């Protein structure tokens, strides 16, 4: 039971917007007329709310009979529980309920701000170095030898047997501390220009010898102080930049390394990606520096002098560009077509398009008259018994494993038949090819037939694959080769035989193992990440073809992952299984909803996959750190820097006390201190500058004030600002979120609320000066005086920023008050975002809104705030010049009498407070609209 004295907002988390909705619902339920004089602050608790009903409907008091209630419409019920209509299978609505995340390059802190990794490169260290052909390895070897490190160099391309013998001999001489693996620095060239032998050799040197090495050193590279550092040449952002991936086989190396890290979490594992160039000495230095600092990330990149890693961002599939039209003329080529998941996706595409489908799979072509295929769908248990007896009748030893193997073959043929029948039912044309993708001659023959039947391929869907999970010591070379080759060499054979055949879009099946790595799946992860980087390379190698990679989580209810112990393992890891009705239409959505290119992650909760590798994300923030020294000159909104996570970014926690800070004490709504929106922006700008203090905050963009941050009962609270950094041209862009956390009554876990979001633009140089027409306060007509303004506004002395306001043509001018009390303590701390000048814009716009619409609004959105001259250098009086914008927005500038502009505000929008405004208080403001 709830205590009736609990505060609706402070204790139960019902904010003022929800309270207004609640009272509207109460009035409707009890037929209570609307009362425009009602103020929500007069009903702070459940007891007050109940009393509100009794006061307006005394007939409902206990002991007084209430009128008959209107009977609500009946709901569909099953055993007493209300049920909703079942979701439509394969609807886009179901797919759109699943988070759609895309990998994005984000900036990492400079290495000088990062923790040591625990690796020491000194006399006594023994390190394996697999060389590249471009000179980086030679430069690295020279540097290691100067430190006294014994460098065990592999400067050729030995067979696996020869390499294993070398490693065995080296191990006999003493322990090995680390491995530098550099072959992926050598571009392999365009896949279309390679022959199969060349592709196999490139794979062998980069990936399969890496498997041989790390399998042999598994018990060596397994603890703190040991390492695996791989280098790639994908472009400096692991293929996720505008240019895509330069040398896609580097993705296979990255996929392997990410999975190795999942198996050997104590060891340092990194994949350091570089842009094109011949900076051999500089790259060697960076590889050594990365070995010694930052244990928080596996994927590291260097591009344009900045240090990068890879994170995730949620983005809609619809990007404003037209997608692909699927119709009866569309030609599909689908591999792995006999998989149950792929069969369902094929049926979805067929239903949407009809079209022509070329279906490739290792399974034999299904016979529709085969009675076993019919029984597979209707009588599986008895079919198992019959299979058991048939195996015995053949004189073989019948085991459950053998029965399951035969059943799996039937399942594939059944899925292939279902796909064929779905295409035919939709009025399309289906062709089935039983082909082993590792048989290049067979693939060539099948593709020749495809060419004869279709003059183009509109959609290539490469879904063929095999997964066998074993930790590296238990993973046999033949198993690694099979799992890796089915996806990668199969892909190569397809592309080689497509040649110049027009290709509209290529979609490859990857997995979350490819994106994050996974224990036991070094081969699977390597192959998947290669496919992701291969389609990313289409941006330069095949610009007319859309390359799409889908990183699937495990599917529930369909496919191999739905059986056995996998669902329980996924649950334990905190990873949700993908519902089929949500997964099936994803491919159709990615093709049709927009011009999707690149990699997308399709999963709900990702659980342990998003766990950080280091508790502070690799950031050194202790008292002895350089970051701590920097923060001694911090602003008032910077408290403790706690971490730099891959997925949360920089995290700054600051505790604020309304009893100490004027900007809180003088900014109270109905007696509750509320963080001013301008100080929330100040917090985000200050946090954005933490890692890049040499930069200049020139703008704040896409500002959203989502929920007020309140200090209930005047108690201190902690604000948390999270910052993720990206780059646009020469600017660094800090994506900021201001969060609050509190534990509500009856809840064991704190509720975390996102209050504000914004993008802070950091430039290498200050913004260029801007001028506007002069402002002449002597020419002003009728004014609104400060005394009249602050009878209406709730602000205390520190935030009474308006000395007066008047109309000047199409603008309302607000004059900045002089000799204001301190905004914050200590007063000596400088601000980064001119908060009270921005407040001057907000309050001046508020006067116009009150005078014209009789409503008071709190800040809701801002398109952009551009900072001009530093406000600290301003001489004389300052003014806010506010104009009406489009769609109920405001534009504003802060300028002095000479027209020097200090701040420009665009697209300011408010959210109306629910309480009405007394007409008598509005009257003095009408001079700004009359």
mmCIF file with all atom_site columns, C-alpha atoms in Angstrom, residues 161-261:
data_model
loop_
_atom_site.group_PDB
_atom_site.id
_atom_site.type_symbol
_atom_site.label_atom_id
_atom_site.label_alt_id
_atom_site.label_comp_id
_atom_site.label_asym_id
_atom_site.label_entity_id
_atom_site.label_seq_id
_atom_site.pdbx_PDB_ins_code
_atom_site.Cartn_x
_atom_site.Cartn_y
_atom_site.Cartn_z
_atom_site.occupancy
_atom_site.B_iso_or_equiv
_atom_site.pdbx_formal_charge
_atom_site.auth_seq_id
_atom_site.auth_comp_id
_atom_site.auth_asym_id
_atom_site.auth_atom_id
_atom_site.pdbx_PDB_model_num
ATOM 1   C CA . UNK A 1 161 ? 53.949 -26.437 -39.520 1.00 0.00 ? 161 UNK A CA 1
ATOM 2   C CA . UNK A 1 162 ? 57.169 -24.444 -39.897 1.00 0.00 ? 162 UNK A CA 1
ATOM 3   C CA . UNK A 1 163 ? 55.809 -21.570 -37.839 1.00 0.00 ? 163 UNK A CA 1
ATOM 4   C CA . UNK A 1 164 ? 54.667 -23.929 -35.085 1.00 0.00 ? 164 UNK A CA 1
ATOM 5   C CA . UNK A 1 165 ? 58.140 -25.450 -34.945 1.00 0.00 ? 165 UNK A CA 1
ATOM 6   C CA . UNK A 1 166 ? 59.726 -22.001 -34.579 1.00 0.00 ? 166 UNK A CA 1
ATOM 7   C CA . UNK A 1 167 ? 57.320 -21.019 -31.834 1.00 0.00 ? 167 UNK A CA 1
ATOM 8   C CA . UNK A 1 168 ? 57.998 -24.280 -30.021 1.00 0.00 ? 168 UNK A CA 1
ATOM 9   C CA . UNK A 1 169 ? 61.748 -23.643 -30.136 1.00 0.00 ? 169 UNK A CA 1
ATOM 10  C CA . UNK A 1 170 ? 61.324 -20.063 -28.926 1.00 0.00 ? 170 UNK A CA 1
ATOM 11  C CA . UNK A 1 171 ? 59.139 -21.220 -26.039 1.00 0.00 ? 171 UNK A CA 1
ATOM 12  C CA . UNK A 1 172 ? 61.764 -23.768 -25.056 1.00 0.00 ? 172 UNK A CA 1
ATOM 13  C CA . UNK A 1 173 ? 64.213 -20.892 -24.572 1.00 0.00 ? 173 UNK A CA 1
ATOM 14  C CA . UNK A 1 174 ? 61.919 -18.972 -22.215 1.00 0.00 ? 174 UNK A CA 1
ATOM 15  C CA . UNK A 1 175 ? 58.503 -17.320 -21.780 1.00 0.00 ? 175 UNK A CA 1
ATOM 16  C CA . UNK A 1 176 ? 57.074 -15.008 -24.445 1.00 0.00 ? 176 UNK A CA 1
ATOM 17  C CA . UNK A 1 177 ? 55.477 -11.792 -23.237 1.00 0.00 ? 177 UNK A CA 1
ATOM 18  C CA . UNK A 1 178 ? 53.724 -10.489 -26.313 1.00 0.00 ? 178 UNK A CA 1
ATOM 19  C CA . UNK A 1 179 ? 52.996 -10.554 -30.031 1.00 0.00 ? 179 UNK A CA 1
ATOM 20  C CA . UNK A 1 180 ? 53.019 -7.783  -32.626 1.00 0.00 ? 180 UNK A CA 1
ATOM 21  C CA . UNK A 1 181 ? 51.101 -8.886  -35.744 1.00 0.00 ? 181 UNK A CA 1
ATOM 22  C CA . UNK A 1 182 ? 51.600 -6.553  -38.710 1.00 0.00 ? 182 UNK A CA 1
ATOM 23  C CA . UNK A 1 183 ? 50.775 -8.336  -42.054 1.00 0.00 ? 183 UNK A CA 1
ATOM 24  C CA . UNK A 1 184 ? 47.389 -6.604  -42.328 1.00 0.00 ? 184 UNK A CA 1
ATOM 25  C CA . UNK A 1 185 ? 49.255 -3.311  -42.795 1.00 0.00 ? 185 UNK A CA 1
ATOM 26  C CA . UNK A 1 186 ? 49.939 -4.527  -46.331 1.00 0.00 ? 186 UNK A CA 1
ATOM 27  C CA . UNK A 1 187 ? 46.950 -3.789  -48.591 1.00 0.00 ? 187 UNK A CA 1
ATOM 28  C CA . UNK A 1 188 ? 45.786 -6.986  -50.271 1.00 0.00 ? 188 UNK A CA 1
ATOM 29  C CA . UNK A 1 189 ? 44.414 -5.124  -53.297 1.00 0.00 ? 189 UNK A CA 1
ATOM 30  C CA . UNK A 1 190 ? 40.936 -5.186  -54.770 1.00 0.00 ? 190 UNK A CA 1
ATOM 31  C CA . UNK A 1 191 ? 39.204 -8.518  -54.270 1.00 0.00 ? 191 UNK A CA 1
ATOM 32  C CA . UNK A 1 192 ? 37.859 -8.298  -57.828 1.00 0.00 ? 192 UNK A CA 1
ATOM 33  C CA . UNK A 1 193 ? 41.428 -8.211  -59.146 1.00 0.00 ? 193 UNK A CA 1
ATOM 34  C CA . UNK A 1 194 ? 42.625 -11.246 -57.138 1.00 0.00 ? 194 UNK A CA 1
ATOM 35  C CA . UNK A 1 195 ? 42.548 -14.873 -58.164 1.00 0.00 ? 195 UNK A CA 1
ATOM 36  C CA . UNK A 1 196 ? 41.544 -17.594 -55.705 1.00 0.00 ? 196 UNK A CA 1
ATOM 37  C CA . UNK A 1 197 ? 45.129 -18.639 -55.006 1.00 0.00 ? 197 UNK A CA 1
ATOM 38  C CA . UNK A 1 198 ? 46.101 -15.043 -54.218 1.00 0.00 ? 198 UNK A CA 1
ATOM 39  C CA . UNK A 1 199 ? 43.121 -14.620 -51.927 1.00 0.00 ? 199 UNK A CA 1
ATOM 40  C CA . UNK A 1 200 ? 43.894 -17.819 -50.055 1.00 0.00 ? 200 UNK A CA 1
ATOM 41  C CA . UNK A 1 201 ? 47.521 -16.785 -49.548 1.00 0.00 ? 201 UNK A CA 1
ATOM 42  C CA . UNK A 1 202 ? 46.511 -13.337 -48.295 1.00 0.00 ? 202 UNK A CA 1
ATOM 43  C CA . UNK A 1 203 ? 44.116 -14.985 -45.822 1.00 0.00 ? 203 UNK A CA 1
ATOM 44  C CA . UNK A 1 204 ? 46.704 -17.528 -44.746 1.00 0.00 ? 204 UNK A CA 1
ATOM 45  C CA . UNK A 1 205 ? 49.400 -14.964 -43.944 1.00 0.00 ? 205 UNK A CA 1
ATOM 46  C CA . UNK A 1 206 ? 47.143 -12.472 -42.191 1.00 0.00 ? 206 UNK A CA 1
ATOM 47  C CA . UNK A 1 207 ? 44.650 -14.687 -40.366 1.00 0.00 ? 207 UNK A CA 1
ATOM 48  C CA . UNK A 1 208 ? 45.468 -18.370 -40.353 1.00 0.00 ? 208 UNK A CA 1
ATOM 49  C CA . UNK A 1 209 ? 49.077 -17.928 -39.242 1.00 0.00 ? 209 UNK A CA 1
ATOM 50  C CA . UNK A 1 210 ? 47.734 -15.639 -36.517 1.00 0.00 ? 210 UNK A CA 1
ATOM 51  C CA . UNK A 1 211 ? 45.524 -18.541 -35.420 1.00 0.00 ? 211 UNK A CA 1
ATOM 52  C CA . UNK A 1 212 ? 48.555 -20.844 -35.403 1.00 0.00 ? 212 UNK A CA 1
ATOM 53  C CA . UNK A 1 213 ? 50.587 -18.345 -33.373 1.00 0.00 ? 213 UNK A CA 1
ATOM 54  C CA . UNK A 1 214 ? 48.026 -17.522 -30.717 1.00 0.00 ? 214 UNK A CA 1
ATOM 55  C CA . UNK A 1 215 ? 46.976 -21.157 -30.320 1.00 0.00 ? 215 UNK A CA 1
ATOM 56  C CA . UNK A 1 216 ? 50.603 -22.066 -29.648 1.00 0.00 ? 216 UNK A CA 1
ATOM 57  C CA . UNK A 1 217 ? 51.021 -19.112 -27.234 1.00 0.00 ? 217 UNK A CA 1
ATOM 58  C CA . UNK A 1 218 ? 47.628 -19.491 -25.537 1.00 0.00 ? 218 UNK A CA 1
ATOM 59  C CA . UNK A 1 219 ? 49.154 -20.239 -22.145 1.00 0.00 ? 219 UNK A CA 1
ATOM 60  C CA . UNK A 1 220 ? 51.669 -17.406 -22.563 1.00 0.00 ? 220 UNK A CA 1
ATOM 61  C CA . UNK A 1 221 ? 49.451 -14.487 -23.599 1.00 0.00 ? 221 UNK A CA 1
ATOM 62  C CA . UNK A 1 222 ? 46.981 -14.981 -20.800 1.00 0.00 ? 222 UNK A CA 1
ATOM 63  C CA . UNK A 1 223 ? 47.604 -12.560 -17.943 1.00 0.00 ? 223 UNK A CA 1
ATOM 64  C CA . UNK A 1 224 ? 48.321 -8.963  -17.024 1.00 0.00 ? 224 UNK A CA 1
ATOM 65  C CA . UNK A 1 225 ? 51.538 -7.748  -18.598 1.00 0.00 ? 225 UNK A CA 1
ATOM 66  C CA . UNK A 1 226 ? 51.177 -9.939  -21.699 1.00 0.00 ? 226 UNK A CA 1
ATOM 67  C CA . UNK A 1 227 ? 49.797 -8.650  -24.989 1.00 0.00 ? 227 UNK A CA 1
ATOM 68  C CA . UNK A 1 228 ? 48.648 -9.133  -28.554 1.00 0.00 ? 228 UNK A CA 1
ATOM 69  C CA . UNK A 1 229 ? 48.902 -5.994  -30.683 1.00 0.00 ? 229 UNK A CA 1
ATOM 70  C CA . UNK A 1 230 ? 47.661 -6.265  -34.274 1.00 0.00 ? 230 UNK A CA 1
ATOM 71  C CA . UNK A 1 231 ? 47.945 -3.518  -36.867 1.00 0.00 ? 231 UNK A CA 1
ATOM 72  C CA . UNK A 1 232 ? 45.587 -2.964  -39.806 1.00 0.00 ? 232 UNK A CA 1
ATOM 73  C CA . UNK A 1 233 ? 45.248 -0.512  -42.686 1.00 0.00 ? 233 UNK A CA 1
ATOM 74  C CA . UNK A 1 234 ? 41.467 -0.115  -42.842 1.00 0.00 ? 234 UNK A CA 1
ATOM 75  C CA . UNK A 1 235 ? 41.699 3.688   -42.951 1.00 0.00 ? 235 UNK A CA 1
ATOM 76  C CA . UNK A 1 236 ? 42.190 4.770   -39.349 1.00 0.00 ? 236 UNK A CA 1
ATOM 77  C CA . UNK A 1 237 ? 38.569 4.316   -38.267 1.00 0.00 ? 237 UNK A CA 1
ATOM 78  C CA . UNK A 1 238 ? 38.274 0.551   -38.760 1.00 0.00 ? 238 UNK A CA 1
ATOM 79  C CA . UNK A 1 239 ? 36.297 1.034   -41.955 1.00 0.00 ? 239 UNK A CA 1
ATOM 80  C CA . UNK A 1 240 ? 33.505 3.053   -40.337 1.00 0.00 ? 240 UNK A CA 1
ATOM 81  C CA . UNK A 1 241 ? 34.474 6.418   -41.805 1.00 0.00 ? 241 UNK A CA 1
ATOM 82  C CA . UNK A 1 242 ? 33.120 8.038   -44.935 1.00 0.00 ? 242 UNK A CA 1
ATOM 83  C CA . UNK A 1 243 ? 35.575 6.221   -47.206 1.00 0.00 ? 243 UNK A CA 1
ATOM 84  C CA . UNK A 1 244 ? 34.756 2.750   -45.871 1.00 0.00 ? 244 UNK A CA 1
ATOM 85  C CA . UNK A 1 245 ? 37.438 0.080   -45.441 1.00 0.00 ? 245 UNK A CA 1
ATOM 86  C CA . UNK A 1 246 ? 40.686 0.272   -47.415 1.00 0.00 ? 246 UNK A CA 1
ATOM 87  C CA . UNK A 1 247 ? 42.052 -3.269  -46.871 1.00 0.00 ? 247 UNK A CA 1
ATOM 88  C CA . UNK A 1 248 ? 39.119 -5.494  -45.814 1.00 0.00 ? 248 UNK A CA 1
ATOM 89  C CA . UNK A 1 249 ? 41.158 -8.508  -44.718 1.00 0.00 ? 249 UNK A CA 1
ATOM 90  C CA . UNK A 1 250 ? 42.211 -6.382  -41.781 1.00 0.00 ? 250 UNK A CA 1
ATOM 91  C CA . UNK A 1 251 ? 38.676 -6.991  -40.552 1.00 0.00 ? 251 UNK A CA 1
ATOM 92  C CA . UNK A 1 252 ? 39.442 -10.684 -40.229 1.00 0.00 ? 252 UNK A CA 1
ATOM 93  C CA . UNK A 1 253 ? 42.451 -9.864  -38.046 1.00 0.00 ? 253 UNK A CA 1
ATOM 94  C CA . UNK A 1 254 ? 40.304 -7.529  -35.949 1.00 0.00 ? 254 UNK A CA 1
ATOM 95  C CA . UNK A 1 255 ? 37.565 -10.123 -35.536 1.00 0.00 ? 255 UNK A CA 1
ATOM 96  C CA . UNK A 1 256 ? 40.092 -12.716 -34.374 1.00 0.00 ? 256 UNK A CA 1
ATOM 97  C CA . UNK A 1 257 ? 41.676 -10.305 -31.897 1.00 0.00 ? 257 UNK A CA 1
ATOM 98  C CA . UNK A 1 258 ? 38.332 -9.259  -30.412 1.00 0.00 ? 258 UNK A CA 1
ATOM 99  C CA . UNK A 1 259 ? 37.446 -12.876 -29.736 1.00 0.00 ? 259 UNK A CA 1
ATOM 100 C CA . UNK A 1 260 ? 40.900 -13.582 -28.305 1.00 0.00 ? 260 UNK A CA 1
ATOM 101 C CA . UNK A 1 261 ? 40.302 -10.758 -25.830 1.00 0.00 ? 261 UNK A CA 1
#
